[in-house]
Amino acid sequence: MVEHRPSPVPGAPPVPWRAALAAWGAFACLAAFYLLYVTPRRGVLFSDEAWYLYNAVRALHHGEIASYLPQAPAHLFNAFSMIFLGDGYLPQRYVFILANMAAGVALLAGVGGKKALATSLPLGLGCVLVAGLSSVINYQNGPGLFLCLGLGLYFLGDRAAGPVAAWTLSTAAGFFLAASAMANLTVTPGLAMICLGLLWRAWRTGRLRRAVGPLACGLFFGAMLGAYAAALGLERLFHVPKGHGFLYGRLGEIVLLAVAWPAFWGGFAGVAALWRRRGHRTDPVAWGLWLLVSAAAALLVKAILVACGGRVVFPLDPLPTLNPVILLPHYAYGLLCLGLLHGALTRGTTDQAWRRGLGAALALLLYWAQQTFYSEIFVTFSMVFISGFMMALGLLLLSLPALPALRGGRDVPGRGRAGALFLAALVFVGGSLGYLETGGWTGETRLSGPKVELDNPRLRGILESPERAAMLAAVERAYAGAGCREKALLCFNNASLLHYVLDHPAPPGLSYIPQPTYFEPEIREIVEGKKPWCVLYSASYRRPGTAQREEAFMQDLAARAAERRVLGDPSSSIPYTDFVLFLGPAPMGQDVPGPDGGTR
């Protein structure tokens, strides 16, 4: 006879201990693989991640709390962790992983209670572990991360047995909810709506203890924002950086993406209801789950095969080729909406879990919509930063017991549902790891292939390709040999890593330069001046639409330089192995060395 453990949710089927053990065993293997293999072999990312860490170092060691994005002080959280762990790149990745795991545990345990400790928790944590574009806390993933941690602690405090535990958890929830907005102040209106909703819930139910969390959030947020604004200044705080603002033109796309999956699953459930009226046993959630997982698996396999240069044959050949950074978040959102549909159909026995899951899902959507509204990041994949938590919530809600009417008179989910949930998590994890292997969002590094450890103190423990490691070493030697320490340093394109690695302050507002033409007036003010300067330039991510303008700009910069040193291979296909160092300004009347050794 199969041994079962007691059911942790009233009306739920017992969970076989072998299934739970298998799920936790799979998560343990994934976690070990991700921590020991994937995390160091992701290499270094020259643009966004390094820029976050550069800002954190400047805040920690030099008191410069401002950044190019004054409304997004997430780097202060990195600076805080650097107090204890140092300013290395790799420790910040482990901090991010630990924070994600804590948020995942809190959210799933808070929403689902002890039920989450069976099989849905390890499956959900596996998805949270591998999701997202970045590997350090930043202003894009920080709001969702701290929001999930705060909401999870709030739900746990709401159900705590004693007053001390309840007050402690609720106060901690308030802190992390406040931190979610401090990571990116543009979500403050959403946080206000969430806190007002929690306060209304406390008043409606007559349980004033439920008001501790949102009230603590208000106090923590007021204190943190007041201190930040006092140090930064109101004028700087309300300065709108280039590439950001009120982007009303994307409201329609945001709304469309938000309602697409709920509308689809609603229609799907309606068709299933018509079939049931005709006497057919139709479970819309079961059919929808297999449809979603199968479609996502096929599309992800084709996308990864194309990215790796593999051969695509029938039946994958007719399918569209979509970027995994678009597929993965919408797959996660589709699964979450399907889980909410399942929860709505099972509310007779799981009403509270469904309500908590719905609240968490709406809060995540609210944050996503606000962040997407204020930034030029593409709407189609901006949801990727919360995709892991969406997957985890969806898997939890889908693990709730199904109504007997939908299961042919049986109240047990069945092996088919359990297998589908495991496969759903496997598709997401496999797709995410496959995407990292193909280079991820920036296409800079792959997990496989020859790797060497970087010797810079801040990059210790990170493995890179021999070519990129040699390039970084060459840049450091050229920087020291040219005496750039005492000169203004500009790094483009998307090469903020060099400011972080070389520990060289960037000119005000120029720590992150996507292309030189993006900040052309500010850059010209420096290179056309009389003070000495160094420019490190890589053409790895030259955009086709601005390539000609950038080429003209670089030719003009070369004409103003006293020396041009080629540090890498201009024909290399490996990103950021083609750096060129320009030293200026050129003395009046001096010929400038050209790329062929002649003069300009």
Coordinates of C-alpha atoms in Angstrom, one line a residue:
M1 CA 0.0 0.0 0.0
V2 CA 1.3 3.5 -0.9
E3 CA 2.2 5.5 2.2
H4 CA 0.6 9.0 2.5
R5 CA 1.1 11.9 4.7
P6 CA -1.7 13.8 6.3
S7 CA -3.4 16.3 4.1
P8 CA -2.3 19.8 5.1
V9 CA -5.3 21.6 3.4
P10 CA -8.9 20.7 4.3
G11 CA -10.5 18.8 1.5
A12 CA -7.2 18.3 -0.3
P13 CA -5.9 14.9 -1.4
P14 CA -3.0 13.5 0.6
V15 CA 0.4 14.1 -0.9
P16 CA 2.5 10.9 -1.5
W17 CA 5.8 11.4 0.3
R18 CA 7.6 9.9 -2.6
A19 CA 6.4 12.7 -4.9
A20 CA 7.4 15.4 -2.4
L21 CA 10.8 13.7 -1.9
A22 CA 11.3 13.6 -5.7
A23 CA 10.4 17.3 -6.1
W24 CA 12.8 18.4 -3.3
G25 CA 15.5 16.1 -4.7
A26 CA 15.2 17.6 -8.1
F27 CA 15.3 21.2 -6.7
A28 CA 18.4 20.3 -4.6
C29 CA 20.2 19.1 -7.8
L30 CA 19.1 22.2 -9.7
A31 CA 20.2 24.5 -7.0
A32 CA 23.6 22.9 -6.8
F33 CA 24.0 23.0 -10.6
Y34 CA 23.0 26.7 -10.7
L35 CA 25.1 27.8 -7.8
L36 CA 28.3 25.9 -8.6
Y37 CA 28.2 25.8 -12.4
V38 CA 25.9 28.4 -13.9
T39 CA 26.5 31.4 -11.6
P40 CA 30.3 31.7 -12.0
R41 CA 30.2 30.6 -15.7
R42 CA 27.8 33.4 -16.6
G43 CA 30.8 35.6 -16.9
V44 CA 30.7 39.3 -16.6
L45 CA 28.1 41.6 -18.2
F46 CA 29.6 44.8 -19.4
S47 CA 26.5 47.0 -19.3
D48 CA 23.6 47.0 -16.9
E49 CA 24.8 44.7 -14.1
A50 CA 28.2 46.3 -13.9
W51 CA 26.6 49.7 -13.9
Y52 CA 24.5 48.8 -10.8
L53 CA 27.6 47.6 -9.0
Y54 CA 29.5 50.7 -10.0
N55 CA 26.8 52.9 -8.5
A56 CA 26.9 50.8 -5.3
V57 CA 30.6 51.1 -5.0
R58 CA 30.5 54.9 -5.5
A59 CA 27.7 55.1 -2.8
L60 CA 29.6 52.8 -0.3
H61 CA 33.1 54.2 -0.7
H62 CA 32.6 57.8 -1.8
G63 CA 29.1 58.7 -0.5
E64 CA 27.8 59.3 -4.0
I65 CA 24.2 58.0 -3.6
A66 CA 22.9 59.6 -6.8
S67 CA 22.9 57.8 -10.1
Y68 CA 21.8 58.4 -13.6
L69 CA 18.3 57.2 -12.5
P70 CA 17.7 59.2 -9.3
Q71 CA 14.2 57.7 -9.0
A72 CA 15.7 54.2 -8.8
P73 CA 18.1 53.9 -5.8
A74 CA 18.2 50.1 -5.8
H75 CA 22.0 50.2 -5.9
L76 CA 21.8 51.3 -2.2
F77 CA 20.7 47.7 -1.4
N78 CA 23.8 46.4 -3.2
A79 CA 25.9 48.9 -1.2
F80 CA 24.5 47.6 2.0
S81 CA 25.3 44.0 1.3
M82 CA 28.8 45.1 0.2
I83 CA 29.4 46.3 3.8
F84 CA 29.5 42.7 4.9
L85 CA 30.6 40.8 1.7
G86 CA 32.9 43.3 0.0
D87 CA 32.5 44.9 -3.4
G88 CA 33.0 41.8 -5.6
Y89 CA 30.7 40.9 -8.4
L90 CA 30.2 37.2 -7.6
P91 CA 29.0 37.7 -3.9
Q92 CA 26.3 40.0 -5.2
R93 CA 25.0 37.2 -7.4
Y94 CA 24.7 35.0 -4.4
V95 CA 22.9 37.7 -2.4
F96 CA 20.4 38.0 -5.3
I97 CA 19.9 34.2 -5.3
L98 CA 19.4 34.1 -1.5
A99 CA 16.9 37.0 -1.6
N100 CA 15.0 35.3 -4.4
M101 CA 14.8 32.1 -2.5
A102 CA 13.6 33.9 0.7
A103 CA 11.0 35.7 -1.3
G104 CA 9.8 32.5 -3.0
V105 CA 9.5 30.6 0.3
A106 CA 7.7 33.5 2.0
L107 CA 5.3 34.1 -0.9
L108 CA 4.3 30.4 -1.5
A109 CA 4.1 29.6 2.2
G110 CA 2.1 32.7 2.8
V111 CA -0.4 32.1 0.0
G112 CA -0.7 28.4 0.2
G113 CA 0.1 27.6 3.8
K114 CA 1.5 24.2 4.7
K115 CA 0.2 22.9 1.3
A116 CA 3.1 24.7 -0.3
L117 CA 5.6 22.6 1.6
A118 CA 4.7 19.5 -0.4
T119 CA 5.5 19.6 -4.1
S120 CA 4.6 23.1 -5.3
L121 CA 7.3 24.8 -3.2
P122 CA 10.3 23.1 -4.7
L123 CA 8.9 23.4 -8.2
G124 CA 8.2 27.0 -7.7
L125 CA 11.6 27.7 -6.1
G126 CA 13.2 26.1 -9.1
C127 CA 11.5 28.5 -11.4
V128 CA 12.3 31.5 -9.2
L129 CA 16.0 30.4 -9.2
V130 CA 16.6 30.5 -12.9
A131 CA 14.2 33.3 -14.0
G132 CA 15.0 36.8 -15.1
L133 CA 17.6 38.6 -17.1
S134 CA 19.9 39.9 -14.4
S135 CA 21.9 38.2 -11.7
V136 CA 22.1 41.0 -9.1
I137 CA 19.5 43.1 -7.4
N138 CA 18.6 46.1 -9.4
Y139 CA 15.8 48.6 -10.0
Q140 CA 14.1 46.3 -12.5
N141 CA 13.9 43.1 -10.5
G142 CA 14.1 44.6 -7.0
P143 CA 10.5 45.9 -6.8
G144 CA 9.0 42.5 -7.6
L145 CA 11.4 40.7 -5.4
F146 CA 10.8 42.8 -2.3
L147 CA 7.0 42.9 -3.0
C148 CA 6.8 39.1 -3.0
L149 CA 8.8 38.9 0.2
G150 CA 6.7 41.6 1.9
L151 CA 3.4 40.1 0.8
G152 CA 4.5 36.6 1.8
L153 CA 5.4 37.8 5.3
Y154 CA 2.2 39.7 5.6
F155 CA 0.1 36.6 4.8
L156 CA 2.2 34.5 7.2
G157 CA 1.7 37.2 9.9
D158 CA -2.0 37.2 9.3
R159 CA -2.2 33.5 10.2
A160 CA 0.4 33.5 12.9
A161 CA -0.7 31.7 16.1
G162 CA 0.7 34.2 18.7
P163 CA 0.7 38.0 18.9
V164 CA 4.5 38.3 19.1
A165 CA 5.0 36.3 15.9
A166 CA 2.1 38.1 14.2
W167 CA 3.5 41.6 15.0
T168 CA 7.1 40.6 14.1
L169 CA 6.1 39.1 10.7
S170 CA 3.8 42.1 10.0
T171 CA 6.4 44.6 10.8
A172 CA 9.0 42.8 8.6
A173 CA 6.4 42.7 5.9
G174 CA 6.0 46.5 6.1
F175 CA 9.8 47.0 5.8
F176 CA 10.1 44.9 2.7
L177 CA 7.0 46.4 1.1
A178 CA 8.6 49.8 1.6
A179 CA 11.9 48.4 0.2
S180 CA 10.0 47.4 -3.0
A181 CA 9.2 51.0 -3.7
M182 CA 12.6 52.3 -2.6
A183 CA 14.2 50.0 -5.2
N184 CA 12.3 52.0 -7.9
L185 CA 10.2 54.9 -6.8
T186 CA 8.1 54.8 -9.8
V187 CA 6.0 52.0 -8.3
T188 CA 5.1 54.2 -5.3
P189 CA 1.5 54.8 -6.5
G190 CA 1.0 51.0 -6.7
L191 CA 2.4 50.5 -3.2
A192 CA 0.0 53.1 -1.9
M193 CA -2.9 51.2 -3.5
I194 CA -1.8 47.9 -2.0
C195 CA -1.4 49.4 1.5
L196 CA -4.8 51.1 1.2
G197 CA -6.3 47.8 0.2
L198 CA -4.7 46.0 3.2
L199 CA -6.0 48.7 5.5
W200 CA -9.5 48.4 4.1
R201 CA -9.3 44.6 4.7
A202 CA -8.3 45.2 8.3
W203 CA -11.1 47.6 8.9
R204 CA -13.7 45.4 7.1
T205 CA -12.8 42.3 9.0
G206 CA -12.4 44.1 12.3
R207 CA -9.0 42.6 12.9
L208 CA -6.8 45.6 13.6
R209 CA -3.7 43.4 13.7
R210 CA -3.9 43.2 9.9
A211 CA -3.2 47.0 9.8
V212 CA 0.3 46.6 11.3
G213 CA 1.9 45.7 8.0
P214 CA 0.7 48.6 5.9
L215 CA 1.1 51.1 8.7
A216 CA 4.7 49.9 9.2
C217 CA 5.3 50.1 5.5
G218 CA 4.2 53.8 5.6
L219 CA 6.6 54.5 8.5
F220 CA 9.5 52.7 6.9
F221 CA 8.9 54.2 3.5
G222 CA 8.6 57.7 4.9
A223 CA 11.8 57.4 6.8
M224 CA 13.8 55.9 3.9
L225 CA 12.5 58.3 1.3
G226 CA 12.9 61.3 3.6
A227 CA 16.6 60.4 4.3
Y228 CA 17.2 59.8 0.6
A229 CA 15.5 63.0 -0.6
A230 CA 17.4 65.0 2.1
A231 CA 20.7 63.6 0.9
L232 CA 20.0 63.9 -2.8
G233 CA 17.9 67.1 -3.0
L234 CA 14.5 67.5 -4.4
E235 CA 15.6 69.0 -7.7
R236 CA 17.8 66.0 -8.4
L237 CA 15.1 63.6 -7.2
F238 CA 12.5 64.8 -9.6
H239 CA 14.9 65.1 -12.6
V240 CA 13.6 62.9 -15.4
P241 CA 16.5 61.1 -17.1
K242 CA 16.7 60.5 -20.9
G243 CA 14.8 57.4 -22.0
H244 CA 12.2 57.7 -19.2
G245 CA 9.0 59.6 -18.5
F246 CA 5.3 59.3 -18.9
L247 CA 5.0 57.1 -21.9
Y248 CA 1.3 57.3 -22.6
G249 CA 1.7 55.7 -26.1
R250 CA 2.3 52.3 -24.6
L251 CA -0.7 52.2 -22.3
G252 CA -2.8 50.3 -24.9
E253 CA -0.1 47.6 -25.3
I254 CA 0.2 47.2 -21.5
V255 CA -3.5 46.8 -21.1
L256 CA -3.7 44.4 -24.0
L257 CA -0.9 42.1 -22.6
A258 CA -2.5 42.2 -19.2
V259 CA -5.9 41.1 -20.3
A260 CA -4.9 38.7 -23.2
W261 CA -4.4 35.6 -21.1
P262 CA -7.4 36.1 -18.7
A263 CA -9.6 36.6 -21.8
F264 CA -8.2 33.5 -23.5
W265 CA -8.7 31.2 -20.5
G266 CA -12.1 32.7 -19.9
G267 CA -13.2 31.8 -23.4
F268 CA -11.6 28.4 -23.0
A269 CA -13.5 27.7 -19.8
G270 CA -16.8 28.8 -21.5
V271 CA -16.3 26.3 -24.3
A272 CA -15.6 23.6 -21.8
A273 CA -18.8 24.5 -19.9
L274 CA -20.8 24.0 -23.1
W275 CA -19.2 20.6 -23.6
R276 CA -20.1 19.6 -20.1
R277 CA -23.7 20.5 -20.7
R278 CA -23.7 17.9 -23.4
G279 CA -22.6 15.2 -21.0
H280 CA -18.8 15.3 -21.7
R281 CA -16.3 15.2 -18.8
T282 CA -14.2 18.2 -19.6
D283 CA -11.8 19.9 -17.3
P284 CA -10.7 23.2 -18.9
V285 CA -7.8 23.5 -16.5
A286 CA -6.3 20.1 -17.4
W287 CA -6.8 20.6 -21.1
G288 CA -5.5 24.1 -20.9
L289 CA -2.4 23.1 -18.9
W290 CA -1.4 20.5 -21.4
L291 CA -2.0 22.8 -24.3
L292 CA 0.1 25.6 -22.7
V293 CA 3.0 23.4 -21.7
S294 CA 3.1 21.7 -25.1
A295 CA 3.0 24.9 -27.1
A296 CA 5.6 26.6 -24.9
A297 CA 7.9 23.5 -25.1
A298 CA 7.7 23.4 -28.9
L299 CA 8.3 27.1 -29.3
L300 CA 11.2 27.2 -26.8
V301 CA 12.9 24.2 -28.4
K302 CA 12.8 25.8 -31.8
A303 CA 14.0 29.2 -30.5
I304 CA 17.0 27.6 -28.8
L305 CA 17.8 25.4 -31.7
V306 CA 17.8 28.4 -34.0
A307 CA 20.0 30.4 -31.6
C308 CA 22.5 27.5 -31.4
G309 CA 22.6 27.1 -35.2
G310 CA 20.9 23.7 -35.0
R311 CA 18.7 22.1 -37.7
V312 CA 15.0 22.6 -37.3
V313 CA 12.8 19.9 -38.8
F314 CA 9.1 19.1 -38.9
P315 CA 6.9 19.5 -36.9
L316 CA 8.9 22.5 -35.4
D317 CA 9.7 24.0 -38.7
P318 CA 6.3 25.7 -39.4
L319 CA 6.3 27.3 -35.9
P320 CA 7.3 31.0 -35.6
T321 CA 10.7 31.7 -34.1
L322 CA 10.2 33.8 -31.0
N323 CA 12.9 35.1 -28.6
P324 CA 12.9 33.2 -25.3
V325 CA 12.9 36.5 -23.5
I326 CA 9.4 37.0 -24.9
L327 CA 8.2 33.4 -24.6
L328 CA 9.2 32.8 -21.0
P329 CA 7.4 35.7 -19.2
H330 CA 4.2 35.2 -21.2
Y331 CA 4.3 31.4 -20.6
A332 CA 4.7 32.2 -16.9
Y333 CA 1.8 34.7 -17.0
G334 CA -0.4 32.3 -18.9
L335 CA 0.3 29.6 -16.3
L336 CA -0.5 32.0 -13.5
C337 CA -3.9 33.0 -15.1
L338 CA -4.7 29.3 -15.6
G339 CA -3.9 28.8 -11.9
L340 CA -6.3 31.6 -11.0
L341 CA -9.0 30.0 -13.1
H342 CA -8.4 26.7 -11.4
G343 CA -8.6 28.4 -8.0
A344 CA -11.8 30.1 -8.9
L345 CA -13.3 26.8 -9.8
T346 CA -12.2 25.2 -6.5
R347 CA -13.1 28.0 -4.1
G348 CA -15.3 25.8 -2.1
T349 CA -12.3 24.2 -0.3
T350 CA -9.5 26.6 -1.1
D351 CA -11.1 30.1 -1.0
Q352 CA -8.5 31.8 1.2
A353 CA -5.5 30.5 -0.8
W354 CA -7.1 31.6 -4.0
R355 CA -7.9 35.1 -2.6
R356 CA -4.3 35.5 -1.4
G357 CA -3.0 34.2 -4.8
L358 CA -5.2 36.6 -6.7
G359 CA -4.1 39.5 -4.5
A360 CA -0.4 38.7 -5.0
A361 CA -1.0 38.3 -8.8
L362 CA -2.7 41.7 -9.1
A363 CA 0.0 43.4 -7.0
L364 CA 2.7 42.0 -9.3
L365 CA 0.8 43.1 -12.4
L366 CA 0.4 46.6 -10.9
Y367 CA 4.1 46.9 -10.4
W368 CA 4.9 45.5 -13.8
A369 CA 2.5 48.0 -15.5
Q370 CA 4.0 51.0 -13.7
Q371 CA 7.6 50.1 -14.4
T372 CA 6.8 49.5 -18.0
F373 CA 4.9 52.7 -18.3
Y374 CA 7.8 54.9 -17.2
S375 CA 10.7 53.2 -19.1
E376 CA 11.5 52.6 -22.7
I377 CA 12.1 48.9 -22.1
F378 CA 10.1 46.7 -24.5
V379 CA 6.6 45.9 -23.2
T380 CA 6.8 42.4 -24.8
F381 CA 9.4 41.2 -22.4
S382 CA 9.4 43.6 -19.5
M383 CA 7.4 41.0 -17.5
V384 CA 10.5 38.7 -17.4
F385 CA 11.7 40.3 -14.1
I386 CA 8.7 38.8 -12.3
S387 CA 8.3 35.7 -14.4
G388 CA 9.7 33.3 -11.8
F389 CA 7.3 34.4 -9.1
M390 CA 4.4 34.2 -11.6
M391 CA 5.4 30.6 -12.4
A392 CA 5.7 29.7 -8.7
L393 CA 2.2 31.2 -7.9
G394 CA 0.7 29.5 -10.9
L395 CA 2.1 26.1 -9.9
L396 CA 0.9 26.5 -6.4
L397 CA -2.7 27.4 -7.5
L398 CA -2.8 24.6 -9.9
S399 CA -1.7 22.1 -7.2
L400 CA -4.9 22.9 -5.3
P401 CA -7.5 20.1 -5.3
A402 CA -10.0 20.0 -8.2
L403 CA -13.7 19.9 -7.8
P404 CA -15.2 16.3 -8.1
A405 CA -17.5 17.5 -10.9
L406 CA -14.4 18.3 -13.0
R407 CA -12.6 15.1 -12.2
G408 CA -15.4 12.7 -13.1
G409 CA -16.6 12.4 -9.5
R410 CA -13.2 11.9 -8.0
D411 CA -11.6 14.5 -5.6
V412 CA -8.0 13.5 -6.4
P413 CA -6.0 15.5 -8.9
G414 CA -4.6 12.4 -10.5
R415 CA -1.2 11.6 -11.8
G416 CA -1.9 13.5 -15.0
R417 CA -2.1 16.8 -13.2
A418 CA 0.9 16.1 -11.1
G419 CA 2.9 15.1 -14.1
A420 CA 1.8 18.2 -16.0
L421 CA 2.9 20.5 -13.2
F422 CA 6.3 18.9 -13.1
L423 CA 6.6 19.2 -16.9
A424 CA 5.4 22.8 -16.7
A425 CA 8.2 23.7 -14.3
L426 CA 10.7 21.6 -16.3
V427 CA 9.9 23.6 -19.5
F428 CA 10.4 26.9 -17.8
V429 CA 13.7 25.8 -16.1
G430 CA 15.0 24.2 -19.3
G431 CA 14.0 27.2 -21.4
S432 CA 15.7 29.6 -19.0
L433 CA 18.9 27.6 -18.8
G434 CA 18.9 27.1 -22.6
Y435 CA 18.5 30.8 -23.1
L436 CA 21.5 31.5 -20.8
E437 CA 23.5 29.0 -22.9
T438 CA 22.7 30.9 -26.1
G439 CA 24.0 34.1 -24.6
G440 CA 21.0 35.5 -22.8
W441 CA 19.7 39.0 -23.3
T442 CA 23.0 40.6 -24.2
G443 CA 24.4 37.6 -26.1
E444 CA 27.7 38.2 -24.4
T445 CA 28.6 34.9 -22.8
R446 CA 27.7 31.2 -23.0
L447 CA 27.8 28.8 -20.1
S448 CA 29.7 26.1 -22.0
G449 CA 33.1 26.3 -23.6
P450 CA 36.6 27.0 -22.3
K451 CA 36.6 29.3 -19.2
V452 CA 39.3 30.9 -17.1
E453 CA 39.1 32.7 -13.8
L454 CA 39.4 36.5 -13.9
D455 CA 42.2 37.9 -11.8
N456 CA 40.7 41.3 -11.0
P457 CA 39.9 41.5 -7.3
R458 CA 36.3 42.5 -7.9
L459 CA 35.8 39.8 -10.4
R460 CA 37.4 37.0 -8.4
G461 CA 35.6 33.7 -8.7
I462 CA 33.9 34.5 -12.1
L463 CA 34.8 32.4 -15.1
E464 CA 35.1 34.0 -18.5
S465 CA 36.2 32.9 -22.0
P466 CA 39.9 33.2 -22.6
E467 CA 39.4 35.9 -25.2
R468 CA 37.3 38.2 -22.9
A469 CA 39.6 37.5 -20.0
A470 CA 42.7 38.5 -22.1
M471 CA 40.8 41.6 -23.3
L472 CA 40.1 42.8 -19.7
A473 CA 43.7 42.3 -18.8
A474 CA 44.8 44.2 -21.8
V475 CA 42.4 47.1 -21.0
E476 CA 43.8 47.2 -17.4
R477 CA 47.4 47.3 -18.7
A478 CA 46.7 50.0 -21.3
Y479 CA 44.7 52.1 -18.7
A480 CA 47.7 52.0 -16.3
G481 CA 50.3 52.6 -19.0
A482 CA 48.5 55.6 -20.5
G483 CA 48.1 57.2 -17.1
C484 CA 44.3 57.3 -17.4
R485 CA 43.9 57.3 -13.6
E486 CA 44.3 61.1 -13.5
K487 CA 42.2 61.7 -16.6
A488 CA 38.5 61.8 -17.5
L489 CA 37.4 58.3 -18.6
L490 CA 34.6 57.5 -21.0
C491 CA 33.5 54.0 -21.8
F492 CA 31.2 53.0 -24.6
N493 CA 29.3 51.2 -26.0
N494 CA 27.5 49.7 -22.9
A495 CA 30.8 49.2 -21.2
S496 CA 30.1 50.4 -17.6
L497 CA 32.0 47.4 -16.3
L498 CA 35.2 49.2 -17.0
H499 CA 34.4 52.0 -14.5
Y500 CA 33.6 49.3 -11.9
V501 CA 36.7 47.2 -12.6
L502 CA 39.1 50.1 -12.9
D503 CA 37.5 51.9 -9.9
H504 CA 37.5 55.1 -12.0
P505 CA 34.7 57.6 -11.5
A506 CA 32.7 58.5 -14.6
P507 CA 32.0 62.1 -15.5
P508 CA 28.6 63.2 -14.1
G509 CA 25.7 61.6 -15.9
L510 CA 28.0 59.5 -18.1
S511 CA 28.5 56.3 -16.2
Y512 CA 26.2 54.4 -18.6
I513 CA 26.6 55.2 -22.3
P514 CA 24.7 53.0 -24.7
Q515 CA 26.1 54.7 -27.7
P516 CA 28.3 57.8 -27.9
T517 CA 25.6 59.6 -29.9
Y518 CA 23.1 59.1 -27.1
F519 CA 25.0 61.7 -24.9
E520 CA 26.7 63.5 -27.8
P521 CA 26.6 67.0 -26.3
E522 CA 27.9 65.9 -22.9
I523 CA 30.7 63.8 -24.5
R524 CA 31.7 66.6 -26.9
E525 CA 32.0 69.0 -24.0
I526 CA 34.8 66.7 -22.6
V527 CA 36.6 65.6 -25.7
E528 CA 36.6 69.1 -27.2
G529 CA 38.0 70.6 -24.0
K530 CA 41.6 71.1 -22.9
K531 CA 41.7 68.7 -20.0
P532 CA 43.2 65.2 -20.7
W533 CA 40.9 62.3 -21.3
C534 CA 40.8 58.6 -22.2
V535 CA 38.1 56.9 -24.2
L536 CA 37.6 53.1 -24.3
Y537 CA 35.4 52.1 -27.2
S538 CA 33.9 48.8 -28.3
A539 CA 31.8 48.5 -31.4
S540 CA 30.3 45.2 -30.2
Y541 CA 26.8 46.6 -29.8
R542 CA 26.6 49.2 -32.5
R543 CA 23.0 49.6 -33.4
P544 CA 22.1 49.4 -37.1
G545 CA 19.9 52.4 -37.0
T546 CA 22.6 54.7 -35.7
A547 CA 25.7 53.0 -37.1
Q548 CA 26.6 55.6 -39.6
R549 CA 26.1 58.5 -37.2
E550 CA 28.2 56.7 -34.6
E551 CA 31.0 56.0 -37.2
A552 CA 31.1 59.7 -38.1
F553 CA 31.3 60.6 -34.4
M554 CA 34.1 58.1 -33.7
Q555 CA 36.1 59.5 -36.7
D556 CA 35.8 63.0 -35.3
L557 CA 36.8 61.7 -31.9
A558 CA 39.9 60.0 -33.4
A559 CA 40.8 63.3 -35.1
R560 CA 40.8 65.0 -31.7
A561 CA 42.9 62.3 -30.0
A562 CA 46.7 62.4 -29.6
E563 CA 46.9 58.6 -29.8
R564 CA 44.8 55.6 -30.8
R565 CA 45.7 52.2 -29.5
V566 CA 44.0 49.0 -30.7
L567 CA 43.8 46.7 -27.8
G568 CA 41.7 43.8 -29.2
D569 CA 40.7 42.3 -32.5
P570 CA 38.3 44.5 -34.5
S571 CA 37.1 41.5 -36.5
S572 CA 36.3 39.3 -33.5
S573 CA 32.8 37.9 -33.2
I574 CA 33.1 37.6 -29.4
P575 CA 31.5 40.7 -27.8
Y576 CA 33.8 43.1 -26.1
T577 CA 37.1 41.8 -27.4
D578 CA 37.6 44.7 -29.8
F579 CA 38.4 47.6 -27.5
V580 CA 40.2 50.7 -28.8
L581 CA 41.8 53.3 -26.5
F582 CA 41.8 56.9 -27.5
L583 CA 44.0 59.4 -25.6
G584 CA 43.4 63.1 -25.9
P585 CA 43.4 65.9 -26.6
A586 CA 45.8 66.1 -29.5
P587 CA 48.3 68.9 -29.5
M588 CA 47.5 71.6 -32.0
G589 CA 48.8 70.7 -35.5
Q590 CA 49.8 67.1 -34.6
D591 CA 49.0 64.3 -37.0
V592 CA 46.8 61.5 -35.6
P593 CA 47.8 57.9 -36.1
G594 CA 45.3 56.0 -38.3
P595 CA 44.2 52.4 -38.0
D596 CA 46.7 51.3 -40.6
G597 CA 49.7 52.9 -38.9
G598 CA 49.6 56.0 -41.2
T599 CA 48.4 59.4 -40.2
R600 CA 45.2 61.2 -40.5

